[in-house]
Amino acid sequence: MNLYDTLFWFFSAVAVGCALGVILSRNPVNSVLFLVGTFLAISGHYFIMNAQFLAIVNIVVYTGAIMVLFLFVIMLMNLNADVEPQKGQLIQVAGVISGGVLFLVLIAAIHKASPMPIDKQSIDIGLINNLGKVLFKEYVLPFEISSVLFLSAMIGAVVIGKKEPALPAEGEAQ
Amino acid sequence: MLLLQVDIALIIEKLIIISVILMGSLGIAMYATWGERKVAAIMQDRLGPNRAGPMGLLQPLADGLKLFFKEEIIPDRSTRFIFILGPCLAMLTALMTSAVVPWGPDYIAPSGRTITFQVADINIGILFVFGVVSLGVYGVMLGGWASNNKFSLLSSIRAASQAISYELAMGISLIALIMMSGSLSLRDIVAQQHGFWDGNWFSWYVFKQPVGFIIFLTCAFAELNRAPFDLPECESELNMGYHQEYSSMKLGFYLFAEYINLFISSAIIVTLYFGGYNFPFMDQVATATGPLLFSIICILVLISKAVGMVLFFMFVRWTLPRFRYDQLMKLGWKGLIPLALANMLVTGMLVLWVFKS
């Protein structure tokens, strides 16, 4: 077992363990912390595949921004294990069935897929120069379209967050 | 076995460099606490610490000793594990950033071995700094939340929203710098600022990116929770802020991490904008002195520039009053981000049309 394999199995174990922790822990803050661990492990995977840019951007965006906002919301709502609302029986069963079906589909897809070893020749593909060239030359249209998608999401957020114009009070017109 | 192929000398060299950098950062941070109190005293026409040792020079040791021997209190209703994790994370992220700072030029030893005064030259150095900085807020947030105290929670929420808001402007101001340098490696960026005058213009990025520098500096104040942006620990509103429930060395870790952050970010600001270890007439000095002496001079130049930056942070802290929270958010979102975007646009146009290479 060489260094690459060792690291691969280490990061995989951490990622799977933390992902289990996310769904098994009762306290939502612990869930968020486990999710942070999962993201860090996935970044580690990117690092051993020599995709340094992707790894760091994953950390900056997911761990540094999105998870901080998650934590923020959870802290403000002050969720605790004992005050967490319990779902009804029907919803629990429905959740188990739909999750199981999704799991089945994933298993089937992974089972059929042929393993693709990393191409040692194109080991530099994840470096920022090559990534930039690929993104802005070959895939420039999808890239721009996805940025428009982000823009629309941002505008949507601003519209939702905008203050409602004050309604004229009842009977003021008279 | 792959382990056998690894160059043992390289590992030893890196271990020495890492320990020297860690010890140096800790030492400088320790004396930054003393410096802060002296600066405050001088600016307020007082004497400052003067009991422990000559000029109070042993004061940091006395403070550390006091913190170590204080009783350690973990609040009854706190989340114990996260409460302890908070200061650890603060310290860890504070120290991690120093890994990518190039502290001096390469030194070629007589045996033909090249020694780089940098822990890791990764080709995404700036992004690494950025990633670690974005993780830094976890220490404050988790500590504040786990204390189970309203003031601590308010403070940690302030810290998080402040950090996220100012990270955006900081990132955009860095993009303008990266567009000029064409590289994300801090080593390349320092190498491009060689000397002081490149024939046509100053080679330091502060003269090429003045607006970006001001934005970056402002955001650094906010990310470091330094006055005038020290809202997370503003004592008039929040008693003490996120570390209110902490005592003993855990409190010390929080306070200390702040000073380590202060020194390391000064070193990074100097590396990015003030030429790192470069100084005017360095080529003449290099020929006049031996390579080892030259490397040492360069390291000292970088450290003195960083210490100058630290002093600047301190002068500002004792000069400007604290912002109000809504003013802080307004400045970040409505002032700095549009300015940084405009700066990025102008830099892009200049790089594309004027300075075509």
Coordinates of C-alpha atoms in Angstrom, one line a residue:
Chain A
M1 CA 0.0 0.0 0.0
N2 CA 1.6 3.2 -1.1
L3 CA 1.1 6.7 0.3
Y4 CA -1.7 7.6 -2.1
D5 CA -3.7 4.5 -1.2
T6 CA -3.2 5.1 2.5
L7 CA -4.4 8.7 2.3
F8 CA -7.3 7.7 0.1
W9 CA -8.6 5.2 2.6
F10 CA -7.9 7.6 5.5
F11 CA -9.9 10.4 3.9
S12 CA -12.6 8.0 2.8
A13 CA -13.0 6.7 6.3
V14 CA -13.2 10.2 7.7
A15 CA -15.7 11.3 5.1
V16 CA -18.0 8.4 5.7
G17 CA -17.6 8.5 9.4
C18 CA -18.4 12.2 9.6
A19 CA -21.3 11.8 7.1
L20 CA -22.8 9.2 9.5
G21 CA -22.2 11.5 12.4
V22 CA -24.2 14.2 10.6
I23 CA -27.4 12.1 10.5
L24 CA -26.9 10.2 13.7
S25 CA -26.1 13.1 16.2
R26 CA -29.0 14.5 18.1
N27 CA -27.6 18.0 18.5
P28 CA -27.8 20.1 15.3
V29 CA -24.6 22.0 16.1
N30 CA -22.8 18.6 16.2
S31 CA -24.3 17.7 12.9
V32 CA -23.0 20.9 11.3
L33 CA -19.5 20.2 12.8
F34 CA -19.6 16.7 11.3
L35 CA -20.6 18.1 8.0
V36 CA -17.6 20.5 8.2
G37 CA -15.4 17.4 8.8
T38 CA -17.0 15.7 5.8
F39 CA -16.1 18.7 3.6
L40 CA -12.6 18.8 4.9
A41 CA -12.2 15.1 4.1
I42 CA -13.5 15.6 0.6
S43 CA -11.1 18.5 0.1
G44 CA -8.4 16.1 1.2
H45 CA -9.5 13.8 -1.7
Y46 CA -9.2 16.7 -4.1
F47 CA -5.7 17.4 -2.8
I48 CA -4.5 13.8 -3.4
M49 CA -5.9 14.0 -6.9
N50 CA -3.7 17.1 -7.3
A51 CA -6.8 19.4 -7.8
Q52 CA -5.5 22.0 -5.3
F53 CA -7.7 24.8 -6.6
L54 CA -10.8 22.7 -6.2
A55 CA -9.8 21.6 -2.8
I56 CA -9.2 25.1 -1.5
V57 CA -12.3 26.6 -3.1
N58 CA -14.3 23.7 -1.6
I59 CA -13.0 24.8 1.8
V60 CA -13.5 28.5 1.3
V61 CA -17.0 28.2 -0.1
Y62 CA -18.5 25.3 1.7
T63 CA -16.7 25.2 5.0
G64 CA -15.9 28.9 5.4
A65 CA -19.1 30.5 4.1
I66 CA -22.0 28.1 3.8
M67 CA -21.5 26.1 6.9
V68 CA -20.8 29.2 8.9
L69 CA -24.2 30.5 7.8
F70 CA -25.8 27.2 8.7
L71 CA -24.2 27.4 12.1
F72 CA -25.4 31.0 12.4
V73 CA -29.0 30.0 11.7
I74 CA -28.9 27.0 14.1
M75 CA -27.4 29.1 16.9
L76 CA -30.1 31.7 16.5
M77 CA -32.9 29.2 16.5
N78 CA -31.5 27.6 19.6
L79 CA -32.5 24.1 18.5
N80 CA -32.0 21.4 21.2
A81 CA -32.5 17.7 21.1
D82 CA -35.4 17.9 23.6
V83 CA -37.3 20.7 21.9
E84 CA -36.9 19.2 18.4
P85 CA -40.4 18.6 16.9
Q86 CA -41.1 15.0 16.3
K87 CA -42.4 14.1 12.9
G88 CA -45.6 12.0 12.5
Q89 CA -45.4 8.3 11.8
L90 CA -46.6 8.6 8.2
I91 CA -43.9 11.1 7.3
Q92 CA -41.2 8.9 8.9
V93 CA -42.3 5.9 6.8
A94 CA -42.5 8.0 3.7
G95 CA -39.1 9.3 4.4
V96 CA -37.6 5.9 4.8
I97 CA -39.2 4.6 1.6
S98 CA -38.1 7.5 -0.6
G99 CA -34.6 7.6 0.9
G100 CA -34.3 3.8 0.4
V101 CA -35.4 4.1 -3.3
L102 CA -32.8 6.9 -3.8
F103 CA -30.2 4.7 -2.2
L104 CA -31.1 1.8 -4.4
V105 CA -30.7 3.9 -7.5
L106 CA -27.3 5.1 -6.3
I107 CA -26.2 1.6 -5.6
A108 CA -27.4 0.4 -9.0
A109 CA -25.6 3.3 -10.7
I110 CA -22.3 2.7 -8.8
H111 CA -22.6 -1.0 -9.4
K112 CA -22.8 -0.6 -13.2
A113 CA -20.1 2.0 -13.4
S114 CA -16.7 1.0 -14.5
P115 CA -13.9 2.3 -12.2
M116 CA -11.9 5.0 -13.9
P117 CA -8.3 5.2 -12.7
I118 CA -6.7 8.6 -12.5
D119 CA -4.9 9.4 -15.7
K120 CA -1.3 9.9 -14.5
Q121 CA -0.5 11.7 -17.7
S122 CA -3.0 14.5 -17.2
I123 CA -2.1 14.9 -13.5
D124 CA -2.0 18.7 -14.0
I125 CA -5.6 19.0 -15.1
G126 CA -6.6 20.2 -11.6
L127 CA -4.0 23.0 -11.5
I128 CA -5.5 26.5 -11.8
N129 CA -4.0 27.4 -15.2
N130 CA -5.4 24.4 -16.9
L131 CA -8.7 24.6 -15.1
G132 CA -9.1 28.3 -16.1
K133 CA -8.3 27.5 -19.7
V134 CA -10.8 24.6 -19.8
L135 CA -13.5 26.6 -18.1
F136 CA -13.1 29.7 -20.3
K137 CA -12.4 28.0 -23.6
E138 CA -14.1 24.7 -23.9
Y139 CA -16.9 25.1 -21.4
V140 CA -17.4 28.9 -21.6
L141 CA -21.1 28.7 -22.5
P142 CA -22.2 26.4 -19.6
F143 CA -19.9 28.4 -17.3
E144 CA -21.6 31.7 -18.2
I145 CA -25.1 30.2 -18.0
S146 CA -24.4 28.9 -14.5
S147 CA -23.2 32.4 -13.5
V148 CA -26.5 33.8 -14.8
L149 CA -28.2 31.1 -12.6
F150 CA -26.3 32.4 -9.6
L151 CA -27.2 36.0 -10.5
S152 CA -30.9 35.1 -10.6
A153 CA -30.6 33.3 -7.3
M154 CA -29.0 36.5 -5.8
I155 CA -31.7 38.7 -7.2
G156 CA -34.3 36.3 -5.8
A157 CA -32.7 36.5 -2.4
V158 CA -32.7 40.3 -2.5
V159 CA -36.3 40.4 -3.5
I160 CA -37.3 38.1 -0.7
G161 CA -35.3 40.0 1.8
K162 CA -36.6 43.4 0.8
K163 CA -38.9 45.1 3.2
E164 CA -42.6 45.1 2.2
P165 CA -43.8 48.6 1.5
A166 CA -45.8 49.8 4.4
L167 CA -49.5 49.1 3.8
P168 CA -51.8 52.1 4.3
A169 CA -53.5 51.8 7.6
E170 CA -57.2 50.9 7.7
G171 CA -59.5 53.8 7.6
E172 CA -56.7 56.3 6.9
A173 CA -58.2 57.2 3.5
Q174 CA -61.2 58.8 5.0
Chain B
M1 CA 7.9 1.4 0.9
L2 CA 7.4 4.9 -0.1
L3 CA 8.5 6.3 3.2
L4 CA 12.1 5.2 2.5
Q5 CA 12.2 7.2 -0.7
V6 CA 11.4 10.5 1.2
D7 CA 14.4 12.7 1.6
I8 CA 15.2 12.6 5.4
A9 CA 17.3 15.7 5.2
L10 CA 14.3 17.6 3.7
I11 CA 12.1 16.5 6.5
I12 CA 14.6 17.6 9.1
E13 CA 15.0 20.9 7.3
K14 CA 11.3 21.5 7.2
L15 CA 10.9 20.5 10.8
I16 CA 13.5 23.0 11.9
I17 CA 11.9 25.7 9.7
I18 CA 8.4 25.0 11.1
S19 CA 9.6 25.0 14.7
V20 CA 11.6 28.2 14.2
I21 CA 8.6 29.9 12.6
L22 CA 6.2 28.7 15.3
M23 CA 8.5 29.7 18.1
G24 CA 9.2 33.0 16.4
S25 CA 5.5 33.8 15.9
L26 CA 4.7 32.9 19.5
G27 CA 7.6 35.0 20.8
I28 CA 6.7 38.0 18.6
A29 CA 3.0 37.6 19.6
M30 CA 4.0 37.5 23.2
Y31 CA 5.9 40.8 22.9
A32 CA 3.1 42.3 20.8
T33 CA 1.0 42.2 24.0
W34 CA 3.7 44.1 25.7
G35 CA 4.0 46.5 22.7
E36 CA 0.3 47.1 22.6
R37 CA 0.3 48.2 26.2
K38 CA 3.3 50.4 25.8
V39 CA 1.9 52.0 22.6
A40 CA -1.4 52.6 24.4
A41 CA 0.5 54.1 27.4
I42 CA 2.6 56.4 25.3
M43 CA -0.3 57.6 23.3
Q44 CA -2.3 58.3 26.5
D45 CA 0.7 59.9 28.2
R46 CA 1.1 57.1 30.7
L47 CA 4.1 54.9 31.6
G48 CA 2.6 51.5 30.9
P49 CA 3.9 48.2 32.3
N50 CA 7.2 49.0 34.1
R51 CA 7.3 46.7 37.2
A52 CA 8.3 43.3 35.8
G53 CA 11.9 43.6 34.6
P54 CA 13.5 46.6 32.9
M55 CA 10.9 48.7 31.0
G56 CA 8.4 46.0 32.0
L57 CA 10.0 43.6 29.5
L58 CA 9.1 40.5 31.6
Q59 CA 5.5 41.5 31.7
P60 CA 4.3 39.0 29.1
L61 CA 6.0 36.2 31.0
A62 CA 4.3 37.3 34.2
D63 CA 1.0 37.4 32.4
G64 CA 1.4 34.0 30.9
L65 CA 2.4 32.6 34.3
K66 CA -0.7 34.2 35.9
L67 CA -3.0 32.7 33.2
F68 CA -1.5 29.3 33.7
F69 CA -2.0 29.3 37.4
K70 CA -5.5 30.6 37.4
E71 CA -8.4 28.3 38.2
E72 CA -10.0 26.7 35.2
I73 CA -13.7 27.1 35.2
I74 CA -16.0 25.3 32.7
P75 CA -19.6 26.6 33.0
D76 CA -22.1 24.1 34.3
R77 CA -24.6 24.5 31.4
S78 CA -22.0 24.7 28.7
T79 CA -21.4 22.2 25.9
R80 CA -18.1 20.9 27.3
F81 CA -16.4 19.4 24.2
I82 CA -17.2 22.4 22.0
F83 CA -16.3 24.8 24.8
I84 CA -12.8 23.3 24.9
L85 CA -12.6 23.0 21.1
G86 CA -13.2 26.7 20.6
P87 CA -9.8 28.1 21.8
C88 CA -8.0 25.1 20.2
L89 CA -9.4 26.0 16.8
A90 CA -8.6 29.7 17.3
M91 CA -5.0 28.9 18.0
L92 CA -4.7 26.3 15.3
T93 CA -6.0 28.5 12.5
A94 CA -3.9 31.4 13.7
L95 CA -0.7 29.4 13.4
M96 CA -1.6 27.6 10.1
T97 CA -1.3 30.6 7.9
S98 CA 2.4 31.0 8.5
A99 CA 3.1 27.9 6.4
V100 CA 3.0 29.7 3.1
V101 CA 4.8 33.0 3.9
P102 CA 8.2 33.1 2.1
W103 CA 10.4 34.4 4.9
G104 CA 13.6 34.9 2.8
P105 CA 15.3 34.2 -0.5
D106 CA 16.7 30.7 -1.2
Y107 CA 20.0 30.0 0.4
I108 CA 22.4 27.7 -1.5
A109 CA 24.5 26.0 1.1
P110 CA 28.2 25.2 0.2
S111 CA 27.2 21.5 -0.1
G112 CA 25.0 22.5 -3.0
R113 CA 21.8 22.1 -1.2
T114 CA 19.1 24.8 -1.6
I115 CA 17.3 25.8 1.5
T116 CA 14.0 27.6 1.1
F117 CA 12.9 29.7 4.0
Q118 CA 9.3 28.7 3.5
V119 CA 7.4 25.8 4.9
A120 CA 5.4 25.0 1.8
D121 CA 5.4 26.6 -1.7
I122 CA 2.0 25.6 -2.9
N123 CA 0.9 27.1 -6.2
I124 CA -2.3 28.4 -4.6
G125 CA -0.6 30.2 -1.7
I126 CA -3.1 33.1 -1.5
L127 CA -6.1 30.8 -1.6
F128 CA -4.6 28.7 1.2
V129 CA -4.4 31.8 3.4
F130 CA -7.9 32.7 2.4
G131 CA -9.2 29.2 3.2
V132 CA -7.5 29.2 6.7
V133 CA -8.8 32.7 7.4
S134 CA -12.4 31.6 6.5
L135 CA -12.0 28.7 9.0
G136 CA -10.7 31.1 11.7
V137 CA -14.2 32.2 12.5
Y138 CA -15.2 28.8 13.8
G139 CA -13.1 29.2 17.0
V140 CA -15.0 32.3 17.9
M141 CA -18.4 31.1 16.9
L142 CA -18.2 27.7 18.6
G143 CA -16.7 29.2 21.8
G144 CA -19.3 31.8 22.0
W145 CA -22.2 29.4 21.4
A146 CA -20.9 26.7 23.7
S147 CA -20.5 29.2 26.6
N148 CA -24.3 29.2 26.9
N149 CA -24.3 32.9 27.6
K150 CA -26.4 35.5 25.8
F151 CA -23.6 38.0 25.4
S152 CA -21.2 35.4 24.1
L153 CA -23.7 34.2 21.6
L154 CA -24.5 37.7 20.4
S155 CA -20.8 38.4 20.1
S156 CA -20.1 35.2 18.1
I157 CA -22.9 35.9 15.7
R158 CA -21.5 39.4 15.2
A159 CA -18.1 37.9 14.6
A160 CA -19.4 35.5 12.0
S161 CA -21.4 38.0 10.0
Q162 CA -18.6 40.5 10.2
A163 CA -16.1 38.0 8.9
I164 CA -18.2 36.7 6.1
S165 CA -19.1 40.3 5.0
Y166 CA -15.5 41.5 4.9
E167 CA -14.2 38.3 3.3
L168 CA -16.0 39.1 0.1
A169 CA -14.4 42.5 -0.3
M170 CA -11.0 41.1 0.7
G171 CA -11.3 38.3 -1.9
I172 CA -12.3 40.8 -4.7
S173 CA -9.4 43.1 -3.8
L174 CA -7.0 40.1 -4.0
I175 CA -8.4 39.2 -7.4
A176 CA -7.1 42.5 -8.7
L177 CA -3.7 41.8 -7.3
I178 CA -3.7 38.3 -8.8
M179 CA -4.6 39.7 -12.2
M180 CA -1.5 41.8 -12.1
S181 CA 0.8 39.1 -10.8
G182 CA -0.6 36.2 -12.9
S183 CA 0.3 33.8 -10.1
L184 CA -1.3 32.6 -6.9
S185 CA 2.0 31.6 -5.3
L186 CA 3.2 34.0 -2.6
R187 CA 6.7 33.1 -3.7
D188 CA 6.2 34.3 -7.2
I189 CA 4.4 37.4 -6.0
V190 CA 7.4 38.3 -3.8
A191 CA 9.8 37.6 -6.6
Q192 CA 8.0 40.0 -8.9
Q193 CA 8.5 42.8 -6.4
H194 CA 12.3 42.5 -6.5
G195 CA 14.2 45.5 -5.3
F196 CA 12.2 48.7 -5.2
W197 CA 12.3 50.3 -8.7
D198 CA 12.0 48.1 -11.8
G199 CA 13.1 50.8 -14.3
N200 CA 9.8 52.4 -15.0
W201 CA 7.8 52.3 -11.8
F202 CA 8.0 51.1 -8.2
S203 CA 8.0 47.3 -8.1
W204 CA 6.0 46.9 -4.9
Y205 CA 2.4 46.2 -5.4
V206 CA 1.2 48.9 -3.0
F207 CA 2.2 51.4 -5.7
K208 CA 0.5 49.4 -8.4
Q209 CA -2.6 48.5 -6.5
P210 CA -3.2 51.4 -4.1
V211 CA -7.0 51.1 -3.9
G212 CA -6.7 47.3 -3.5
F213 CA -4.3 47.8 -0.7
I214 CA -6.6 50.1 1.2
I215 CA -9.5 47.7 0.8
F216 CA -7.4 44.8 1.8
L217 CA -6.1 46.6 4.9
T218 CA -9.6 47.7 6.0
C219 CA -10.8 44.1 5.6
A220 CA -7.8 42.9 7.6
F221 CA -8.8 45.1 10.5
A222 CA -12.3 43.6 10.3
E223 CA -11.1 40.0 10.0
L224 CA -8.7 40.5 12.9
N225 CA -11.5 42.0 15.1
R226 CA -9.2 45.0 15.8
A227 CA -10.5 48.4 16.6
P228 CA -12.2 50.3 15.0
F229 CA -14.0 47.1 14.0
D230 CA -13.7 45.1 17.3
L231 CA -17.5 44.8 17.5
P232 CA -17.4 41.1 18.7
E233 CA -15.7 42.1 21.9
C234 CA -17.0 45.6 22.4
E235 CA -17.1 45.8 26.2
S236 CA -19.6 48.6 26.4
E237 CA -22.3 46.5 24.8
L238 CA -21.4 42.9 25.3
N239 CA -19.4 42.9 28.6
M240 CA -16.4 41.0 27.3
G241 CA -17.7 39.3 24.1
Y242 CA -17.3 35.7 23.1
H243 CA -14.6 34.8 25.7
Q244 CA -16.6 36.0 28.7
E245 CA -17.1 32.6 30.2
Y246 CA -13.5 31.6 29.6
S247 CA -10.8 31.6 32.2
S248 CA -7.2 30.5 32.7
M249 CA -5.2 29.5 29.7
K250 CA -8.3 29.0 27.5
L251 CA -8.9 32.7 27.7
G252 CA -5.2 33.1 27.2
F253 CA -5.4 31.1 24.0
Y254 CA -8.1 33.4 22.6
L255 CA -6.2 36.5 23.4
F256 CA -2.9 35.1 22.2
A257 CA -4.4 33.8 19.0
E258 CA -5.5 37.3 18.3
Y259 CA -1.9 38.6 18.5
I260 CA -0.5 35.7 16.5
N261 CA -3.1 36.6 13.8
L262 CA -2.0 40.2 14.0
F263 CA 1.6 39.3 13.3
I264 CA 1.0 36.7 10.6
S265 CA -1.5 38.9 8.8
S266 CA 1.0 41.8 9.0
A267 CA 3.6 39.5 7.4
I268 CA 1.1 38.5 4.7
I269 CA 0.1 42.2 4.0
V270 CA 3.8 43.0 3.7
T271 CA 4.4 40.0 1.5
L272 CA 1.6 40.9 -0.9
Y273 CA 1.9 44.7 -1.0
F274 CA 5.2 45.8 0.4
G275 CA 7.6 43.5 -1.4
G276 CA 8.1 40.9 1.3
Y277 CA 11.8 40.5 2.0
N278 CA 12.8 42.8 -0.9
F279 CA 14.4 46.1 -0.1
P280 CA 15.9 49.0 -2.1
F281 CA 19.5 48.3 -3.4
M282 CA 19.2 44.6 -2.5
D283 CA 21.4 43.5 -5.4
Q284 CA 24.3 45.7 -4.3
V285 CA 23.9 44.4 -0.8
A286 CA 23.8 40.8 -2.1
T287 CA 27.1 41.2 -3.9
A288 CA 28.7 43.0 -1.0
T289 CA 27.8 40.3 1.5
G290 CA 27.9 36.5 1.5
P291 CA 24.7 34.5 0.6
L292 CA 24.1 33.4 4.2
L293 CA 24.4 36.9 5.6
F294 CA 22.2 38.2 2.7
S295 CA 19.4 35.7 3.5
I296 CA 19.6 36.7 7.2
I297 CA 19.3 40.4 6.2
C298 CA 16.3 39.6 4.0
I299 CA 14.5 37.8 6.8
L300 CA 15.2 40.6 9.2
V301 CA 13.9 43.1 6.7
L302 CA 10.7 41.1 6.3
I303 CA 10.3 40.9 10.1
S304 CA 10.9 44.5 10.7
K305 CA 8.4 45.5 8.0
A306 CA 5.9 43.2 9.6
V307 CA 6.6 44.7 13.0
G308 CA 6.1 48.1 11.5
M309 CA 2.7 46.9 10.2
V310 CA 1.8 45.6 13.7
L311 CA 2.7 49.0 15.1
F312 CA 0.4 50.6 12.5
F313 CA -2.5 48.4 13.6
M314 CA -1.8 49.4 17.2
F315 CA -1.7 53.2 16.4
V316 CA -5.0 52.9 14.7
R317 CA -6.5 51.0 17.6
W318 CA -5.7 53.7 20.0
T319 CA -6.6 56.5 17.7
L320 CA -10.0 55.7 16.1
P321 CA -13.2 55.2 18.0
R322 CA -15.3 52.0 17.4
F323 CA -17.8 51.9 14.6
R324 CA -21.4 51.2 15.3
Y325 CA -22.6 47.8 14.1
D326 CA -24.9 49.1 11.3
Q327 CA -22.1 51.4 10.2
L328 CA -19.8 48.5 9.9
M329 CA -22.2 46.5 7.8
K330 CA -22.9 49.5 5.6
L331 CA -19.2 50.2 5.0
G332 CA -18.6 46.5 4.1
W333 CA -21.5 45.9 1.8
K334 CA -22.2 49.3 0.3
G335 CA -18.7 50.9 0.4
L336 CA -16.0 48.3 0.1
I337 CA -17.5 45.7 -2.1
P338 CA -18.6 48.1 -4.9
L339 CA -15.2 49.8 -4.6
A340 CA -13.4 46.5 -4.9
L341 CA -15.5 45.5 -7.9
A342 CA -14.7 48.8 -9.6
N343 CA -11.0 48.3 -8.8
M344 CA -11.1 44.8 -10.2
L345 CA -12.8 46.1 -13.4
V346 CA -10.2 48.9 -13.9
T347 CA -7.3 46.6 -13.2
G348 CA -8.7 44.1 -15.7
M349 CA -9.0 46.7 -18.4
L350 CA -5.5 48.1 -17.7
V351 CA -4.0 44.6 -17.8
L352 CA -5.8 43.7 -21.0
W353 CA -5.2 46.9 -23.0
V354 CA -2.5 49.0 -21.5
F355 CA 0.1 46.7 -20.0
K356 CA -0.1 44.0 -22.6
S357 CA 2.9 41.7 -22.4

